mmCIF file with all atom_site columns, C-alpha atoms and ligand atoms in Angstrom:
data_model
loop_
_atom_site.group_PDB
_atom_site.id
_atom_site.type_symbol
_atom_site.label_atom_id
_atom_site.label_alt_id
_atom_site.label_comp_id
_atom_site.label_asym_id
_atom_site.label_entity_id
_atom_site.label_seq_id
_atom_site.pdbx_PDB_ins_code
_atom_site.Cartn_x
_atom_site.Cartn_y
_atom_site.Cartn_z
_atom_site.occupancy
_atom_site.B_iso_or_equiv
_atom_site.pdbx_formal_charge
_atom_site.auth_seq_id
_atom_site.auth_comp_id
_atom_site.auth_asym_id
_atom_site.auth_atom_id
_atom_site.pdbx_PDB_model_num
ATOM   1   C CA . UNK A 1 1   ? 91.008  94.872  56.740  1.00 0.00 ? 802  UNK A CA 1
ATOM   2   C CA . UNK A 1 2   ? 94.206  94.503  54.829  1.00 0.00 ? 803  UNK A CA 1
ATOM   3   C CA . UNK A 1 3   ? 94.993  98.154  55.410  1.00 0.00 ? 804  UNK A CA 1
ATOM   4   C CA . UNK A 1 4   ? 97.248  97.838  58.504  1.00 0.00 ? 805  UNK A CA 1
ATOM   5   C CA . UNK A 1 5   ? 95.358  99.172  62.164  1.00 0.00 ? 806  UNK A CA 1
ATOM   6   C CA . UNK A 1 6   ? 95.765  102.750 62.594  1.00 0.00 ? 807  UNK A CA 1
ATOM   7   C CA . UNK A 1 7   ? 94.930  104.380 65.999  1.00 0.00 ? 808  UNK A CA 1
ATOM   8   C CA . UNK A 1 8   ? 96.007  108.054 66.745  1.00 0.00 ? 809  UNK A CA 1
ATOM   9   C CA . UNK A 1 9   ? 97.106  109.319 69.768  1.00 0.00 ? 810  UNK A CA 1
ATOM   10  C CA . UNK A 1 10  ? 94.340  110.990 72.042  1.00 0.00 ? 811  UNK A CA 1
ATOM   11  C CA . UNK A 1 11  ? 94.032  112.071 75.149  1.00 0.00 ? 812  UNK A CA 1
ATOM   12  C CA . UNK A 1 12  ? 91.566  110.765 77.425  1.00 0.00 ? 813  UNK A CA 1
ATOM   13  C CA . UNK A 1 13  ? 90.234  112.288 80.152  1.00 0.00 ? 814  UNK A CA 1
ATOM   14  C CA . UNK A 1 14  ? 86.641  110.131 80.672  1.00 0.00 ? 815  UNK A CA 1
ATOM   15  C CA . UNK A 1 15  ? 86.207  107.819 83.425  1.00 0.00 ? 816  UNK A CA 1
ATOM   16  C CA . UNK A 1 16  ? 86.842  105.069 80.897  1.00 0.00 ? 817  UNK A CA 1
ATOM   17  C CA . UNK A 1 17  ? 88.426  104.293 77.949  1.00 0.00 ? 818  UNK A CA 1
ATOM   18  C CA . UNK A 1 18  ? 91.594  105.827 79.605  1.00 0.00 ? 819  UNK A CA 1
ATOM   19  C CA . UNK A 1 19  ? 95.180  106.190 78.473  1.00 0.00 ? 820  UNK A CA 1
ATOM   20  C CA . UNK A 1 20  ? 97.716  103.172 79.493  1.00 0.00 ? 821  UNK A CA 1
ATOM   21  C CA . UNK A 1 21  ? 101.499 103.250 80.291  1.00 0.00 ? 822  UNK A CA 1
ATOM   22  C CA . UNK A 1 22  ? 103.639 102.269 77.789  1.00 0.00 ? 823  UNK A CA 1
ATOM   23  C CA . UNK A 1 23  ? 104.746 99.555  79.496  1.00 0.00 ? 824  UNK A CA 1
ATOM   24  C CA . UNK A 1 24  ? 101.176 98.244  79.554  1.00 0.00 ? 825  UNK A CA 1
ATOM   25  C CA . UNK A 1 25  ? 101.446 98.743  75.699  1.00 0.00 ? 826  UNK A CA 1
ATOM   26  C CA . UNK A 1 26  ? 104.620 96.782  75.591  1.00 0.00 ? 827  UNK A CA 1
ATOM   27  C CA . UNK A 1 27  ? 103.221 94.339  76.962  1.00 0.00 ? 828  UNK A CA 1
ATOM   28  C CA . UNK A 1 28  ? 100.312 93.627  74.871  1.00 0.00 ? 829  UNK A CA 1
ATOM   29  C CA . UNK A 1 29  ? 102.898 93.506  72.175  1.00 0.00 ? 830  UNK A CA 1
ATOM   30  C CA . UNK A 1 30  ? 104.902 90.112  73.334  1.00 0.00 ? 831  UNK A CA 1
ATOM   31  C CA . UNK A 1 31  ? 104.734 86.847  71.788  1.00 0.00 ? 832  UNK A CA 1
ATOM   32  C CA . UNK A 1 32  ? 101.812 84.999  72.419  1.00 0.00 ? 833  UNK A CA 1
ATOM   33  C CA . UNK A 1 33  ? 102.286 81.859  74.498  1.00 0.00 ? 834  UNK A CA 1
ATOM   34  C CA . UNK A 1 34  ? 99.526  78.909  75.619  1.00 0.00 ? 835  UNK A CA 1
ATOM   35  C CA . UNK A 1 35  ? 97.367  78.922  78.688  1.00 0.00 ? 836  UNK A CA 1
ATOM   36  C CA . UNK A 1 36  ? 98.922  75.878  79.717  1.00 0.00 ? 837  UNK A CA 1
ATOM   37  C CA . UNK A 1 37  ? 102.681 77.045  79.353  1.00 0.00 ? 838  UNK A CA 1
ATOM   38  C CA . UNK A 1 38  ? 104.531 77.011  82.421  1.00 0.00 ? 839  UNK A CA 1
ATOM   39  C CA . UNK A 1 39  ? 105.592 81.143  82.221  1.00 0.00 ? 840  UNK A CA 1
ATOM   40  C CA . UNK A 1 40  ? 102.166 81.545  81.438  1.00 0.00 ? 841  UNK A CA 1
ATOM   41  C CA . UNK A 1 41  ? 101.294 80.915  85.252  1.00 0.00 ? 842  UNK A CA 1
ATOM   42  C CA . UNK A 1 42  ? 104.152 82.538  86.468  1.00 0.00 ? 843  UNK A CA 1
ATOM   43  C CA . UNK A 1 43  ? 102.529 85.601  84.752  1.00 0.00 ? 844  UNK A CA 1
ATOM   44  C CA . UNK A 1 44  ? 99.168  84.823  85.901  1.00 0.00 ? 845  UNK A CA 1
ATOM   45  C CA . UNK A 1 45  ? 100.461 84.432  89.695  1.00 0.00 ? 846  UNK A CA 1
ATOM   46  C CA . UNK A 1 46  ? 102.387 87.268  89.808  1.00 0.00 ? 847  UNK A CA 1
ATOM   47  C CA . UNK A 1 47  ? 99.281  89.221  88.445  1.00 0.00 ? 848  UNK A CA 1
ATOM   48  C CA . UNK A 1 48  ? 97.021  87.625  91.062  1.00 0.00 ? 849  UNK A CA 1
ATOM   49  C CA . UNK A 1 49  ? 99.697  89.282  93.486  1.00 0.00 ? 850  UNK A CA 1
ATOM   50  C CA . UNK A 1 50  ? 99.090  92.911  92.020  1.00 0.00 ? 851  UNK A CA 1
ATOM   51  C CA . UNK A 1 51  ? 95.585  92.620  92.328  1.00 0.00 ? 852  UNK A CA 1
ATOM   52  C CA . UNK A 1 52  ? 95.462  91.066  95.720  1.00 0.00 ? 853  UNK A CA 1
ATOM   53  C CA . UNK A 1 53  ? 97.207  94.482  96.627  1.00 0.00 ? 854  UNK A CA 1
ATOM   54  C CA . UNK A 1 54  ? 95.002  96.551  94.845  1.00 0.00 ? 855  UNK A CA 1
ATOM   55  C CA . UNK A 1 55  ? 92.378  95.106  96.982  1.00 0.00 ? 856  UNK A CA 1
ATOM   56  C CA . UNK A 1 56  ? 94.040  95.152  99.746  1.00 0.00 ? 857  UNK A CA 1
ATOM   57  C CA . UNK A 1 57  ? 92.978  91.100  100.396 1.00 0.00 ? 858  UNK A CA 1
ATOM   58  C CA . UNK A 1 58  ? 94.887  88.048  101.156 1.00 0.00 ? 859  UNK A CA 1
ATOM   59  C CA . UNK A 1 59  ? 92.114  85.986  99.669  1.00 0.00 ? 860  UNK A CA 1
ATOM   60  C CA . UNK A 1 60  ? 92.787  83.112  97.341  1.00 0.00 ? 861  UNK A CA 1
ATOM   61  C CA . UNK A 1 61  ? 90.332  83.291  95.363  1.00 0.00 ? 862  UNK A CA 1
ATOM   62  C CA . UNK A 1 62  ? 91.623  86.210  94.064  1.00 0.00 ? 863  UNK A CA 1
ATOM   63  C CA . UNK A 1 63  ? 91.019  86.150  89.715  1.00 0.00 ? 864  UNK A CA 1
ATOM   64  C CA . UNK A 1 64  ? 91.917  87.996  87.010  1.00 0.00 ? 865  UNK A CA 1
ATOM   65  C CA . UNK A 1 65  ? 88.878  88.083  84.399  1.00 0.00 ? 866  UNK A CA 1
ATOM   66  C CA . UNK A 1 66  ? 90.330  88.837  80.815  1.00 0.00 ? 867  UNK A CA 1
ATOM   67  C CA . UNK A 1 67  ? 87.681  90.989  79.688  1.00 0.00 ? 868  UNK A CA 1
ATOM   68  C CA . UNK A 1 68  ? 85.756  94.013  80.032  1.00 0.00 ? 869  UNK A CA 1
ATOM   69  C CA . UNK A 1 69  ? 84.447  95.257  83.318  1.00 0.00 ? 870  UNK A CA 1
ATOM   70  C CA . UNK A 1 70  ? 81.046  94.610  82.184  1.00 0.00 ? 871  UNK A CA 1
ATOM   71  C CA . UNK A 1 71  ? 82.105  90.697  81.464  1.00 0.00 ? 872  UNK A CA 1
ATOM   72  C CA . UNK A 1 72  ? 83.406  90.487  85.322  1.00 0.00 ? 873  UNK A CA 1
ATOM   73  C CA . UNK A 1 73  ? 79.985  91.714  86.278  1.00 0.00 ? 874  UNK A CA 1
ATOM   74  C CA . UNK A 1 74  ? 78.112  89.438  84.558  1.00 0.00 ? 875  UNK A CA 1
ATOM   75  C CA . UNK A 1 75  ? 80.788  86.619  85.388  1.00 0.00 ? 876  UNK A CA 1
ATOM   76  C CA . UNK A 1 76  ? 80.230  87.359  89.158  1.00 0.00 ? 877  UNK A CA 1
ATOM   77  C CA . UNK A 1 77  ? 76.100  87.572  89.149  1.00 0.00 ? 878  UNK A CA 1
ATOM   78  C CA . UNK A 1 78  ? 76.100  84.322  86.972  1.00 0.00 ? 879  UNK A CA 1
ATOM   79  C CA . UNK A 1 79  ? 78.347  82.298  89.643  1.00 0.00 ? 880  UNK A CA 1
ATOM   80  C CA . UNK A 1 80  ? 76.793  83.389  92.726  1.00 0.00 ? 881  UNK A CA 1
ATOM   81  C CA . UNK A 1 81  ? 73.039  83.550  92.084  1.00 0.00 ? 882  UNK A CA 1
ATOM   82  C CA . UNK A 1 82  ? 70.816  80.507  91.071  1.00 0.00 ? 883  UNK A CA 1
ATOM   83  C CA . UNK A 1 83  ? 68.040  81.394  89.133  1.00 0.00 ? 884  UNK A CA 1
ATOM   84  C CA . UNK A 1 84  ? 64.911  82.313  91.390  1.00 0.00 ? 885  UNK A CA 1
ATOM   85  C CA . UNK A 1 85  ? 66.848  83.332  94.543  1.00 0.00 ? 886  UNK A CA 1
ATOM   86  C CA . UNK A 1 86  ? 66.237  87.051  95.683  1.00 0.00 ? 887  UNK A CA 1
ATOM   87  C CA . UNK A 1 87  ? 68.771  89.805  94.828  1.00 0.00 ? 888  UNK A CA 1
ATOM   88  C CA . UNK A 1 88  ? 68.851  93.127  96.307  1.00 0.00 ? 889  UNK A CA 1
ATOM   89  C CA . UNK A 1 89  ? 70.469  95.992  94.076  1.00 0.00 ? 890  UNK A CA 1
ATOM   90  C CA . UNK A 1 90  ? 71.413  99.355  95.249  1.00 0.00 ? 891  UNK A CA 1
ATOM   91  C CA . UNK A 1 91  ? 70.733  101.731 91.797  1.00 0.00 ? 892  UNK A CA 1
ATOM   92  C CA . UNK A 1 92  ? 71.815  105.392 91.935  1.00 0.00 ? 893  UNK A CA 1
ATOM   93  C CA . UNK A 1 93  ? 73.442  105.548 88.646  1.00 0.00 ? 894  UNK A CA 1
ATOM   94  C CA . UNK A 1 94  ? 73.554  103.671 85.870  1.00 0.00 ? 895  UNK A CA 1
ATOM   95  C CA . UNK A 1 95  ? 75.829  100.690 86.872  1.00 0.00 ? 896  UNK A CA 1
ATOM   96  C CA . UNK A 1 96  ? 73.230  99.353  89.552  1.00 0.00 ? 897  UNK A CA 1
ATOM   97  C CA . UNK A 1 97  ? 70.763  99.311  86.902  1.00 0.00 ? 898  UNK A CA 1
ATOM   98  C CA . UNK A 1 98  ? 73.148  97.446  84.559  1.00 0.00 ? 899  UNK A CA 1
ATOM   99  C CA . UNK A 1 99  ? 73.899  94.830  87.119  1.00 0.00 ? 900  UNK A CA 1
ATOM   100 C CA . UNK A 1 100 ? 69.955  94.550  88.052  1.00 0.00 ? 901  UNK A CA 1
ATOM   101 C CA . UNK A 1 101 ? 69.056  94.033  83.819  1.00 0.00 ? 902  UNK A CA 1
ATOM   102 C CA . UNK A 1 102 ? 72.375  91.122  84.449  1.00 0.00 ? 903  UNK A CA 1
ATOM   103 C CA . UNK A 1 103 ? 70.431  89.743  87.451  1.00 0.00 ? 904  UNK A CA 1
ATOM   104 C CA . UNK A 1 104 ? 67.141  89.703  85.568  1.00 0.00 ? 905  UNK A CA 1
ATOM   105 C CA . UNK A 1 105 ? 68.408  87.879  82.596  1.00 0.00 ? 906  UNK A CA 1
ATOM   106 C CA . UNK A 1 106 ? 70.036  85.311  85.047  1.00 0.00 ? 907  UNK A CA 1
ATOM   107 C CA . UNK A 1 107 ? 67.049  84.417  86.188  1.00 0.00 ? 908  UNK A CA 1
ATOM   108 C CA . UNK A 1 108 ? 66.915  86.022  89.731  1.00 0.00 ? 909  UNK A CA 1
ATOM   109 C CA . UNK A 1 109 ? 64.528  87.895  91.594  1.00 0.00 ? 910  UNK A CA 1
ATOM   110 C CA . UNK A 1 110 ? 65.551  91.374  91.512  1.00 0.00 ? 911  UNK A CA 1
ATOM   111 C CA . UNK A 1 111 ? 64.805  93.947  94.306  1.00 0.00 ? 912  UNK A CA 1
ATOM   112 C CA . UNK A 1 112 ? 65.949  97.820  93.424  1.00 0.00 ? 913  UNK A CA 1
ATOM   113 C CA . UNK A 1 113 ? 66.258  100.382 96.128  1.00 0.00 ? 914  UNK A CA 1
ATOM   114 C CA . UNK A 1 114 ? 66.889  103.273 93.691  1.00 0.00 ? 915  UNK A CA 1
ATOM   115 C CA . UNK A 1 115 ? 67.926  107.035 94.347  1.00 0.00 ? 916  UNK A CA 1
ATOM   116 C CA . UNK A 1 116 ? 68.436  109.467 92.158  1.00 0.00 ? 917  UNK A CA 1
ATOM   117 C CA . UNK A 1 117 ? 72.119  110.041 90.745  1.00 0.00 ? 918  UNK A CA 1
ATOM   118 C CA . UNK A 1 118 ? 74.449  109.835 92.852  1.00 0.00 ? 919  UNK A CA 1
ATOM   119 C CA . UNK A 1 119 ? 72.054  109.234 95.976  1.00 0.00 ? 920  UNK A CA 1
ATOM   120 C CA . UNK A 1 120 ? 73.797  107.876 99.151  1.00 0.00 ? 921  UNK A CA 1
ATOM   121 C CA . UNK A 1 121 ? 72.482  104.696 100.786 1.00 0.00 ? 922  UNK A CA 1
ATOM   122 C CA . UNK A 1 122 ? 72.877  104.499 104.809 1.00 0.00 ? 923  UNK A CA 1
ATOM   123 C CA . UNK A 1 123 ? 73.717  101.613 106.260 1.00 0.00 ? 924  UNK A CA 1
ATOM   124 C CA . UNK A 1 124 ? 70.351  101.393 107.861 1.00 0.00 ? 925  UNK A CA 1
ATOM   125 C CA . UNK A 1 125 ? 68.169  101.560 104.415 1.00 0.00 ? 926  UNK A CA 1
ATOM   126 C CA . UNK A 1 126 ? 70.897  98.526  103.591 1.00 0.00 ? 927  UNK A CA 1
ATOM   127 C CA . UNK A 1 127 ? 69.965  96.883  106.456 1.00 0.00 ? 928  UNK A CA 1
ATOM   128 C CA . UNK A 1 128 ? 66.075  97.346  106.666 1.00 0.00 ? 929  UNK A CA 1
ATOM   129 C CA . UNK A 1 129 ? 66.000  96.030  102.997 1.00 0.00 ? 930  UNK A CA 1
ATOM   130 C CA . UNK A 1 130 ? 68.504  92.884  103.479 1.00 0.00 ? 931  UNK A CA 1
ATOM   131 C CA . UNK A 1 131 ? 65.961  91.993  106.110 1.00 0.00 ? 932  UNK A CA 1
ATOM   132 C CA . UNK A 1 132 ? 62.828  92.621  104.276 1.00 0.00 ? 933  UNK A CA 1
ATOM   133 C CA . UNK A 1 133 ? 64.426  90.709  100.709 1.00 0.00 ? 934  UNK A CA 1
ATOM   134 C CA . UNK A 1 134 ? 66.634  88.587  102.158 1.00 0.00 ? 935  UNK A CA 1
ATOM   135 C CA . UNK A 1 135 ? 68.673  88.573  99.362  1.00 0.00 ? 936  UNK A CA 1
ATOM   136 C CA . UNK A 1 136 ? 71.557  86.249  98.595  1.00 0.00 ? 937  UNK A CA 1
ATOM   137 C CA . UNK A 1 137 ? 73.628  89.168  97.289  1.00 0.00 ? 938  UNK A CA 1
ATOM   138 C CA . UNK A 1 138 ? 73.408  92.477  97.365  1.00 0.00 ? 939  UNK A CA 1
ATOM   139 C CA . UNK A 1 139 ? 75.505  95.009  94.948  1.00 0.00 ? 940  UNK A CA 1
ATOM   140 C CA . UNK A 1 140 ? 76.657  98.221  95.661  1.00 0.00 ? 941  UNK A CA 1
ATOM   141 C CA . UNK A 1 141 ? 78.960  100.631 93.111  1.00 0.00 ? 942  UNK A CA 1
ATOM   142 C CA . UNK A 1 142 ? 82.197  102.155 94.996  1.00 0.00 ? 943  UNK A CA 1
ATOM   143 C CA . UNK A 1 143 ? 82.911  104.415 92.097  1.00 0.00 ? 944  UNK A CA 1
ATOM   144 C CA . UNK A 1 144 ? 79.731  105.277 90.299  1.00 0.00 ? 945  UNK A CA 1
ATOM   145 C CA . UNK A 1 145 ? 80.764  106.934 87.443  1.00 0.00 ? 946  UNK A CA 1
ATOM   146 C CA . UNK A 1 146 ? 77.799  108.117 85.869  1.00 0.00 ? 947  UNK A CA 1
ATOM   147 C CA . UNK A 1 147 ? 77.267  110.673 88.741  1.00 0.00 ? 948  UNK A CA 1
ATOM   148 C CA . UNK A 1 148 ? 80.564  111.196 90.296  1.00 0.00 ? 949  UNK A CA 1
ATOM   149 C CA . UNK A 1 149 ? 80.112  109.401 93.255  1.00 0.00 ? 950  UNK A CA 1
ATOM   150 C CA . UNK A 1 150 ? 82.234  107.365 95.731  1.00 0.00 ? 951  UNK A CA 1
ATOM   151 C CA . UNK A 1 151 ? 79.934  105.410 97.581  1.00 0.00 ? 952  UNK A CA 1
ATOM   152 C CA . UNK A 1 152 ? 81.319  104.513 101.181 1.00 0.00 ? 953  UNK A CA 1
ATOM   153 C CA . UNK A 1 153 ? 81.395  100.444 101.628 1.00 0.00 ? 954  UNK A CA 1
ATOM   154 C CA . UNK A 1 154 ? 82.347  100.508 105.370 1.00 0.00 ? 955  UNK A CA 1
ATOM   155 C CA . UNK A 1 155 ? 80.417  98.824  107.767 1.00 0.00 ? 956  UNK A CA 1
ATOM   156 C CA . UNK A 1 156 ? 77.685  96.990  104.711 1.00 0.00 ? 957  UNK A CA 1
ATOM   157 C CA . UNK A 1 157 ? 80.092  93.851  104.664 1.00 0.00 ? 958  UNK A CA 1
ATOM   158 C CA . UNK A 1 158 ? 79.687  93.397  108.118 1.00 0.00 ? 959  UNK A CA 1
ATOM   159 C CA . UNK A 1 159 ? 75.663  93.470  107.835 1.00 0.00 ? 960  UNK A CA 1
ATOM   160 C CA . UNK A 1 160 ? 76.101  91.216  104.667 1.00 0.00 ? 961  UNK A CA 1
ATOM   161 C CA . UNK A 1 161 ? 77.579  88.528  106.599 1.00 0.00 ? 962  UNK A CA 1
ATOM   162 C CA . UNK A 1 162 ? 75.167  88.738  109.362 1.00 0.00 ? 963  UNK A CA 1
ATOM   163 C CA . UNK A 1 163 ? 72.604  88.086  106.944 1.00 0.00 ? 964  UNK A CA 1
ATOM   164 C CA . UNK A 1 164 ? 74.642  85.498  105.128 1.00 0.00 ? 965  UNK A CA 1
ATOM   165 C CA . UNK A 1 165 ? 74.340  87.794  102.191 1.00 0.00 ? 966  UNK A CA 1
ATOM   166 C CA . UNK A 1 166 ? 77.134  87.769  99.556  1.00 0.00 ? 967  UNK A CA 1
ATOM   167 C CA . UNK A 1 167 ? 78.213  91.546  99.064  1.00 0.00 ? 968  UNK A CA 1
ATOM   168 C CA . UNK A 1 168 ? 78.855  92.348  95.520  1.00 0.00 ? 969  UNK A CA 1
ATOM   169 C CA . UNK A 1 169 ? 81.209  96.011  94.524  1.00 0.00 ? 970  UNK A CA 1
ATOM   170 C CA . UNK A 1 170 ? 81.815  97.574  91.503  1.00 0.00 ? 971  UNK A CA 1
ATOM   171 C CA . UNK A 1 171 ? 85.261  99.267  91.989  1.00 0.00 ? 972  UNK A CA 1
ATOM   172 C CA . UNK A 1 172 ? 85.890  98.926  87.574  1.00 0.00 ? 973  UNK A CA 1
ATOM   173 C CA . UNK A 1 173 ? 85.561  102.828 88.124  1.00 0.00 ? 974  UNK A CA 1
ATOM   174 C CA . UNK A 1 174 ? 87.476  103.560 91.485  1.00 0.00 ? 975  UNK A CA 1
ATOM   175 C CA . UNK A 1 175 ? 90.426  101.419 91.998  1.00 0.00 ? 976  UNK A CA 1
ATOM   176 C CA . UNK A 1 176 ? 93.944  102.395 92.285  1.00 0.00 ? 977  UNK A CA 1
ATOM   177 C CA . UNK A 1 177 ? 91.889  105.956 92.620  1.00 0.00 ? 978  UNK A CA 1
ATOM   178 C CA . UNK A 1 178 ? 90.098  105.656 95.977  1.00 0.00 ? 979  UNK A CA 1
ATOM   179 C CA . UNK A 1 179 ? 90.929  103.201 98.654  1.00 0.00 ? 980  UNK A CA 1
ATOM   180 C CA . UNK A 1 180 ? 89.454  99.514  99.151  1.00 0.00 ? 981  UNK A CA 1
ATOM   181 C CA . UNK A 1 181 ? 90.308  97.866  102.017 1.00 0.00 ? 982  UNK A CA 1
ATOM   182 C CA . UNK A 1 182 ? 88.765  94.549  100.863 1.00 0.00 ? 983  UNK A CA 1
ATOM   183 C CA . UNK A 1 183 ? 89.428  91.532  103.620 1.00 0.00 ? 984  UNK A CA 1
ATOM   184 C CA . UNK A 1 184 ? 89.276  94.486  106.596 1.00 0.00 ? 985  UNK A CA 1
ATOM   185 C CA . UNK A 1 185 ? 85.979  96.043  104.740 1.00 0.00 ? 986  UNK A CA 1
ATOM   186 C CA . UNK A 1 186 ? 84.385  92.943  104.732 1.00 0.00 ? 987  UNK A CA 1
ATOM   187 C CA . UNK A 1 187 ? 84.955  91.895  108.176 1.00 0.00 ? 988  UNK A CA 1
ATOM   188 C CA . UNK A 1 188 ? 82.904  95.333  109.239 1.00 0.00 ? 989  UNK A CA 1
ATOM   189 C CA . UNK A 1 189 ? 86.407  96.971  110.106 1.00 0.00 ? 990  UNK A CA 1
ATOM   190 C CA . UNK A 1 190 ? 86.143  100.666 109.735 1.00 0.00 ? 991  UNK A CA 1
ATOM   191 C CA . UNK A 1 191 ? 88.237  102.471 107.507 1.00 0.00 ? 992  UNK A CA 1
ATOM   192 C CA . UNK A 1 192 ? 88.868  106.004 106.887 1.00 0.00 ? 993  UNK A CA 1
ATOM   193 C CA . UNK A 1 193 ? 88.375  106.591 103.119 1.00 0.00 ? 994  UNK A CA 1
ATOM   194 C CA . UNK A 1 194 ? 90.407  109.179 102.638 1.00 0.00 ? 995  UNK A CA 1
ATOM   195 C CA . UNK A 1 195 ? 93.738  107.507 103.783 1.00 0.00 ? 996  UNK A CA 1
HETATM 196 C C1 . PLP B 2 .   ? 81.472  101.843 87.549  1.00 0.00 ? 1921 PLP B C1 1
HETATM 197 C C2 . PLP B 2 .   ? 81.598  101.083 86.267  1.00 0.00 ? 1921 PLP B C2 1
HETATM 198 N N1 . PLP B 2 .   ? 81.236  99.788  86.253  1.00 0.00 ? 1921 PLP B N1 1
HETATM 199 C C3 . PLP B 2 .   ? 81.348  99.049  85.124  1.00 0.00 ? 1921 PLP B C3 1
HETATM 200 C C4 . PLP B 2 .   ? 81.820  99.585  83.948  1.00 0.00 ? 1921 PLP B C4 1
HETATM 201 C C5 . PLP B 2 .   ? 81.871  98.711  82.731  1.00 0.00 ? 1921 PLP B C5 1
HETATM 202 O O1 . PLP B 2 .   ? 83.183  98.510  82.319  1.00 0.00 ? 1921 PLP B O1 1
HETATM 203 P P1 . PLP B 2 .   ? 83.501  98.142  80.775  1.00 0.00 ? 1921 PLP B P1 1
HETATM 204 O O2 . PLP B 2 .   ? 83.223  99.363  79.968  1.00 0.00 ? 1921 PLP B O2 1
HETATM 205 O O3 . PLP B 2 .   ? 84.953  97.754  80.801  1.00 0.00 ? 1921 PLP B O3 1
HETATM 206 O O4 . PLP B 2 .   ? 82.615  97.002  80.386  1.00 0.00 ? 1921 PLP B O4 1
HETATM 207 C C6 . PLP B 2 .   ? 82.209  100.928 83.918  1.00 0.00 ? 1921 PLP B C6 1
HETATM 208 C C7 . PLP B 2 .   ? 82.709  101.545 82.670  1.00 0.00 ? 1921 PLP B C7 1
HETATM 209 O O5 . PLP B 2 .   ? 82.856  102.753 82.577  1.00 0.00 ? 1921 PLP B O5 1
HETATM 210 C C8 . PLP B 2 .   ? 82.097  101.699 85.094  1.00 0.00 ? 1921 PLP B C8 1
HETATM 211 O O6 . PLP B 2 .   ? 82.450  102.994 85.131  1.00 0.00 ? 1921 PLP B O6 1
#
């Protein structure tokens, strides 16, 4: 520990770790300043604005989680479910699984309609097992990287909200890389993928 950090310079070509810009790098290199420190939500505003347009959403609630994907999943299952209430998890890879273990340990009651790797859901399997769970959220991964699939997400936010079902997506994977219309998505608006 008192040698100092040495990391060489590889290239990465995985779906994760990846490379970052060097302006990303630069960044992590500035002076740290306080939570509460007025540039210190200038910086977190103006980040809230990047995501927002990642997402493609005008929602408020928009928040940057400082921490791994895997801590944003966990974050999200552990402030939406209450411990007993059903959850309905769409596994055809290994991120659904990893979300349904989350679930588990929260407490919930887990229901798995699994597929094998990089199996497609329709939107009436979603729909048959809403009804038959009825689930307070159900998760689905956009970019399931353990099998190379981009899952379509049009038209499940609309039969979320009809069963006043919170719709949970994984996009850690996919963002940036394939398109997600979030607020138009989630109203049931269709939207060609591949725009
Ligand atoms: C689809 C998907 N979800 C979640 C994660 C977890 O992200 P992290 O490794 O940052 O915890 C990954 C990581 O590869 C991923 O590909």
């Amino acid at each position: 520990m008192l040698r100092p950090l040495e990391a060489p310079l590889r290239h990465l070509f995985g779906p994760g770790p990846s490379n970052v810009t060097p302006r990303i790098l630069a960044a992590g290199s500035r002076p740290i300043i306080g939570h509460m420190h007025p540039e210190m939500y200038e910086i977190m505003n103006d980040i809230k604005k990047g995501i927002q347009y990642a997402f493609q959403t005008e929602n408020n609630m928009t928040i940057a989680m400082s921490g791994s994907g895997h801590a944003a999943m966990e974050c999200a299952v552990f402030n939406t479910v209450e411990p007993g209430e059903s959850v309905l998890v769409a596994i055809n890879g290994i991120w659904g699984e990893r979300v349904a273990e989350i679930a588990e340990r929260s407490g919930a009651n887990v229901h798995r309609m699994v597929k094998a790797p990089g199996g497609y859901f329709s939107i009436k399997e979603i729909e048959q097992a809403i009804e038959k769970h009825k689930p307070v959220l159900f998760f689905l991964t956009h970019g399931e990287s353990s099998a190379g699939l981009c899952h379509p997400v049009d038209g499940i936010g609309d039969i979320c909200r009809k069963h006043n079902c919170l719709f949970l997506v994984d996009t850690v994977a996919s963002l940036g890389a394939a398109p997600i219309f979030m607020d138009k998505q989630m109203k049931g608006t269709r939207c060609n993928q591949s725009t």
